GROMACS .gro file of C-alpha atoms in nm:
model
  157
    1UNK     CA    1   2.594  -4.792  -7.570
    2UNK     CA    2   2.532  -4.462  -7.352
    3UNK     CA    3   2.396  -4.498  -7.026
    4UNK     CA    4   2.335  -4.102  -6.974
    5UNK     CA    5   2.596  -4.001  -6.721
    6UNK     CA    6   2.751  -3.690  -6.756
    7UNK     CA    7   3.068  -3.813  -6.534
    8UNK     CA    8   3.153  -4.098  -6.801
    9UNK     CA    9   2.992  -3.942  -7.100
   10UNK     CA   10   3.252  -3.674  -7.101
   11UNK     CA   11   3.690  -3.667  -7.070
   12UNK     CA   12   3.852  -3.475  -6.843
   13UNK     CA   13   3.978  -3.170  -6.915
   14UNK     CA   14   4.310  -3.233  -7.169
   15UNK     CA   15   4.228  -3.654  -7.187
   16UNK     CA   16   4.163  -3.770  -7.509
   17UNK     CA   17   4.387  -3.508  -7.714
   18UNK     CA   18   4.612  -3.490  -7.936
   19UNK     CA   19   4.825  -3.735  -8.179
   20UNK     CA   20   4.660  -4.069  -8.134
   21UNK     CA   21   4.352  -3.931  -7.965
   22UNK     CA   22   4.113  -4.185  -7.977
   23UNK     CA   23   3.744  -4.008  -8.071
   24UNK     CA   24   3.369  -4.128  -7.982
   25UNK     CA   25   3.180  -4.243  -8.289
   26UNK     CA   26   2.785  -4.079  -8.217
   27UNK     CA   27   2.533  -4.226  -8.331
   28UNK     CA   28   2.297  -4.028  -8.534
   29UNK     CA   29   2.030  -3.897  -8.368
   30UNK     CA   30   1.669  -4.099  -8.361
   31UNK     CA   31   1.423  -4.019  -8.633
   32UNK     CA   32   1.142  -3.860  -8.372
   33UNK     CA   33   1.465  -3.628  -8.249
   34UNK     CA   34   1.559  -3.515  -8.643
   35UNK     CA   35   1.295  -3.236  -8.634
   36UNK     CA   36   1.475  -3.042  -8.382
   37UNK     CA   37   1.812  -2.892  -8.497
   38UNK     CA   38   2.134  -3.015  -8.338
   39UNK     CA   39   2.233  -2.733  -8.199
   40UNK     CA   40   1.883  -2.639  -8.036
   41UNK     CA   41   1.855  -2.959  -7.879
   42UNK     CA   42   2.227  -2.948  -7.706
   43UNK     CA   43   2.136  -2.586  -7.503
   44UNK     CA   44   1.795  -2.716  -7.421
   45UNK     CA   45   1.915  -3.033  -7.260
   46UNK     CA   46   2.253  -2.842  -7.099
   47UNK     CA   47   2.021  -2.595  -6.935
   48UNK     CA   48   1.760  -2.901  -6.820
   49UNK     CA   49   2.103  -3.074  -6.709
   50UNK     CA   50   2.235  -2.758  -6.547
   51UNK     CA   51   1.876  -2.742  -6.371
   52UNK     CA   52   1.888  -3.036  -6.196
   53UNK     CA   53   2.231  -3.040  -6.073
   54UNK     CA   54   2.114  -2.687  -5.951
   55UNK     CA   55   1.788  -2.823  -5.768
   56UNK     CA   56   2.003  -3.150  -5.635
   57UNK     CA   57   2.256  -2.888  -5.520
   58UNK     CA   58   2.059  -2.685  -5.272
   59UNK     CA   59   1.857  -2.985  -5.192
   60UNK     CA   60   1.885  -3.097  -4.788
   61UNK     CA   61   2.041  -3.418  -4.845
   62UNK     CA   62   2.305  -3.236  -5.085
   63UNK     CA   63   2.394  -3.003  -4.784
   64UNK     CA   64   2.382  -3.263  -4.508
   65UNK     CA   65   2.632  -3.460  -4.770
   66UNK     CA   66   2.876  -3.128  -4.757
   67UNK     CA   67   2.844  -3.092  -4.399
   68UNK     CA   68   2.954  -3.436  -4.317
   69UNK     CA   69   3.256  -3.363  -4.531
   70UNK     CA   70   3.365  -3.038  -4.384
   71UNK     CA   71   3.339  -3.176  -4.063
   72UNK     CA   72   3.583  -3.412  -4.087
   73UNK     CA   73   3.789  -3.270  -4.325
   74UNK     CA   74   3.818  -2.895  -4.142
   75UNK     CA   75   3.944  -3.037  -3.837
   76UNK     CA   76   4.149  -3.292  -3.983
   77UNK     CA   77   4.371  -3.062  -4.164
   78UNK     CA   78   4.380  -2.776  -3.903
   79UNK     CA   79   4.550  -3.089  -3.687
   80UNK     CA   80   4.781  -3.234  -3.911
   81UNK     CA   81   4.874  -2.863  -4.030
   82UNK     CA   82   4.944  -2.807  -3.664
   83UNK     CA   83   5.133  -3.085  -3.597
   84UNK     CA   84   5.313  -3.038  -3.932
   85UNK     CA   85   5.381  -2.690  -3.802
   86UNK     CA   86   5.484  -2.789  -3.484
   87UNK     CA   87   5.765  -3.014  -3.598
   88UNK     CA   88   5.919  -2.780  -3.815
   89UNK     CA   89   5.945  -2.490  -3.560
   90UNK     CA   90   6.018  -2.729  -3.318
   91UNK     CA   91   6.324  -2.883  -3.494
   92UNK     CA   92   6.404  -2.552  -3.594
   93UNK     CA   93   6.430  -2.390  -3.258
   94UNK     CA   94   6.470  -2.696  -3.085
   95UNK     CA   95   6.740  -2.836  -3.195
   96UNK     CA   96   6.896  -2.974  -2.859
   97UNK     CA   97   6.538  -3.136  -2.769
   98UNK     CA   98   6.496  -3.322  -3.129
   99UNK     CA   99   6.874  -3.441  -3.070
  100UNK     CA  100   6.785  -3.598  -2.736
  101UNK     CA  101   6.864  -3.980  -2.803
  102UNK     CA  102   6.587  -4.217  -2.725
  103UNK     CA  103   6.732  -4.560  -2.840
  104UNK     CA  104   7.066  -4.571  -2.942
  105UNK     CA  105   7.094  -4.383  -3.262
  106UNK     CA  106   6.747  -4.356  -3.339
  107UNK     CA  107   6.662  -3.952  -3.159
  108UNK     CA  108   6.337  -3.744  -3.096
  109UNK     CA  109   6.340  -3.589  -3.442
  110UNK     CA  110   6.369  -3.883  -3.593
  111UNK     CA  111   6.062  -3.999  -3.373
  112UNK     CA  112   5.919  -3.703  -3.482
  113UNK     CA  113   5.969  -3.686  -3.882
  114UNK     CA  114   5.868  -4.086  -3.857
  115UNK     CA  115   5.568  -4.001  -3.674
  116UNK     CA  116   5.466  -3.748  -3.947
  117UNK     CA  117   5.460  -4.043  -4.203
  118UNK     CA  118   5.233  -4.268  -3.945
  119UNK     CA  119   4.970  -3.963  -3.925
  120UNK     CA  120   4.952  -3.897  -4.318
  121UNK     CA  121   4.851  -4.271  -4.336
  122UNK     CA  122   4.609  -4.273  -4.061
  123UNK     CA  123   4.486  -3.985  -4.181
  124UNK     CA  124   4.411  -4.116  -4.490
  125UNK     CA  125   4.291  -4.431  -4.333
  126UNK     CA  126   4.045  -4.249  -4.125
  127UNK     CA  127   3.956  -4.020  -4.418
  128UNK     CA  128   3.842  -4.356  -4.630
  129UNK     CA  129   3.672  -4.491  -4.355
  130UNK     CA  130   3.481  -4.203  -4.270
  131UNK     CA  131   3.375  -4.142  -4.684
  132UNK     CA  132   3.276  -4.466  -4.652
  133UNK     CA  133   3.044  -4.510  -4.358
  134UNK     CA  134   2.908  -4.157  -4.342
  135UNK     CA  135   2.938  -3.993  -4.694
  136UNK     CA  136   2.976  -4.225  -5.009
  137UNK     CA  137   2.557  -4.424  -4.964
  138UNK     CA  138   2.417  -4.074  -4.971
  139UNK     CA  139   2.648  -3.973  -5.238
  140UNK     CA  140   2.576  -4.259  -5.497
  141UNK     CA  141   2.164  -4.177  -5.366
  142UNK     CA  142   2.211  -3.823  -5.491
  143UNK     CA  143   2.441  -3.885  -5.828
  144UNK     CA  144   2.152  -4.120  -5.927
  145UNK     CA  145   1.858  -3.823  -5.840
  146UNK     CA  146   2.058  -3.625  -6.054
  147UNK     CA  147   2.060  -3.843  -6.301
  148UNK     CA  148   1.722  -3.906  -6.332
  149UNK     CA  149   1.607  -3.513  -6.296
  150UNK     CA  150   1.834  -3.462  -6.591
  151UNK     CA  151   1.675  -3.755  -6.798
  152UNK     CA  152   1.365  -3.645  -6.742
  153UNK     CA  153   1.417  -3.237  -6.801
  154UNK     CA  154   1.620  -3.330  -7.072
  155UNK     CA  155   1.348  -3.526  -7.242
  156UNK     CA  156   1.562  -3.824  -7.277
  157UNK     CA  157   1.458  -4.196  -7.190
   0.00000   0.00000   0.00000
């Protein structure tokens, strides 16, 4: 059973083979679809396809979807570059300062390098959070439109 989607119909690139490669089985094509030769009937429904991820693409809520990504993502890695950049030159021409002990053997640096593995997961925390209240509804809205503009150009049902 096919349900249409593009992002399940097909494997990633370099999935699927190879030795022990398990292959699709298609189904042979509906009688009211025989008329039309095979290959005739893929490039009309890739360009109807190609269409309507075109149209969905400059489409408003596309954009607004690609502007709430870059901007959280744009300033979230121009920080954590910064601070990534920061500790490096610092415990490079630092050294003295990173040394500093703050409680008993534990130093700045190692303050610093630890604090480097708290912001990666915050990060990513905050990353998943923001996807998820700001990005992923609008997403899903827009995956099904393009769906449905690529049934329908596509002459499927």
């Amino acid at each position: 059973m096919s349900h249409g989607d593009p992002w399940y119909d097909a494997l990633a690139s370099g999935w699927g083979e190879g030795a022990g490669a398990v292959t699709a089985v298609q189904a042979p094509p509906a009688p009211a679809q025989a008329a039309v030769a095979p290959d005739a009937r893929g490039r009309e429904g890739a360009v109807a396809a190609a269409d309507a991820y075109l149209q969905v693409q400059r489409s408003a809520a596309f954009q607004e979807v690609r502007s709430r990504y870059r901007r959280f993502v744009v300033p979230a890695v121009i920080a954590f570059c910064a601070w990534y950049v920061a500790y490096v030159v610092t415990a490079t021409t630092a050294p003295d300062l990173m040394a500093r002990p703050v409680a008993g053997a534990v130093n700045v640096g190692m303050l610093a390098g630890l604090g480097q593995f708290l912001t990666t997961f915050l990060l990513t925390w905050a990353y998943a959070r923001h996807a998820r209240l700001r990005r992923d509804r609008a997403a899903l809205e827009l995956r099904w439109d393009t769906q449905e503009l690529a049934r329908v150009r596509g002459g499927a049902s």
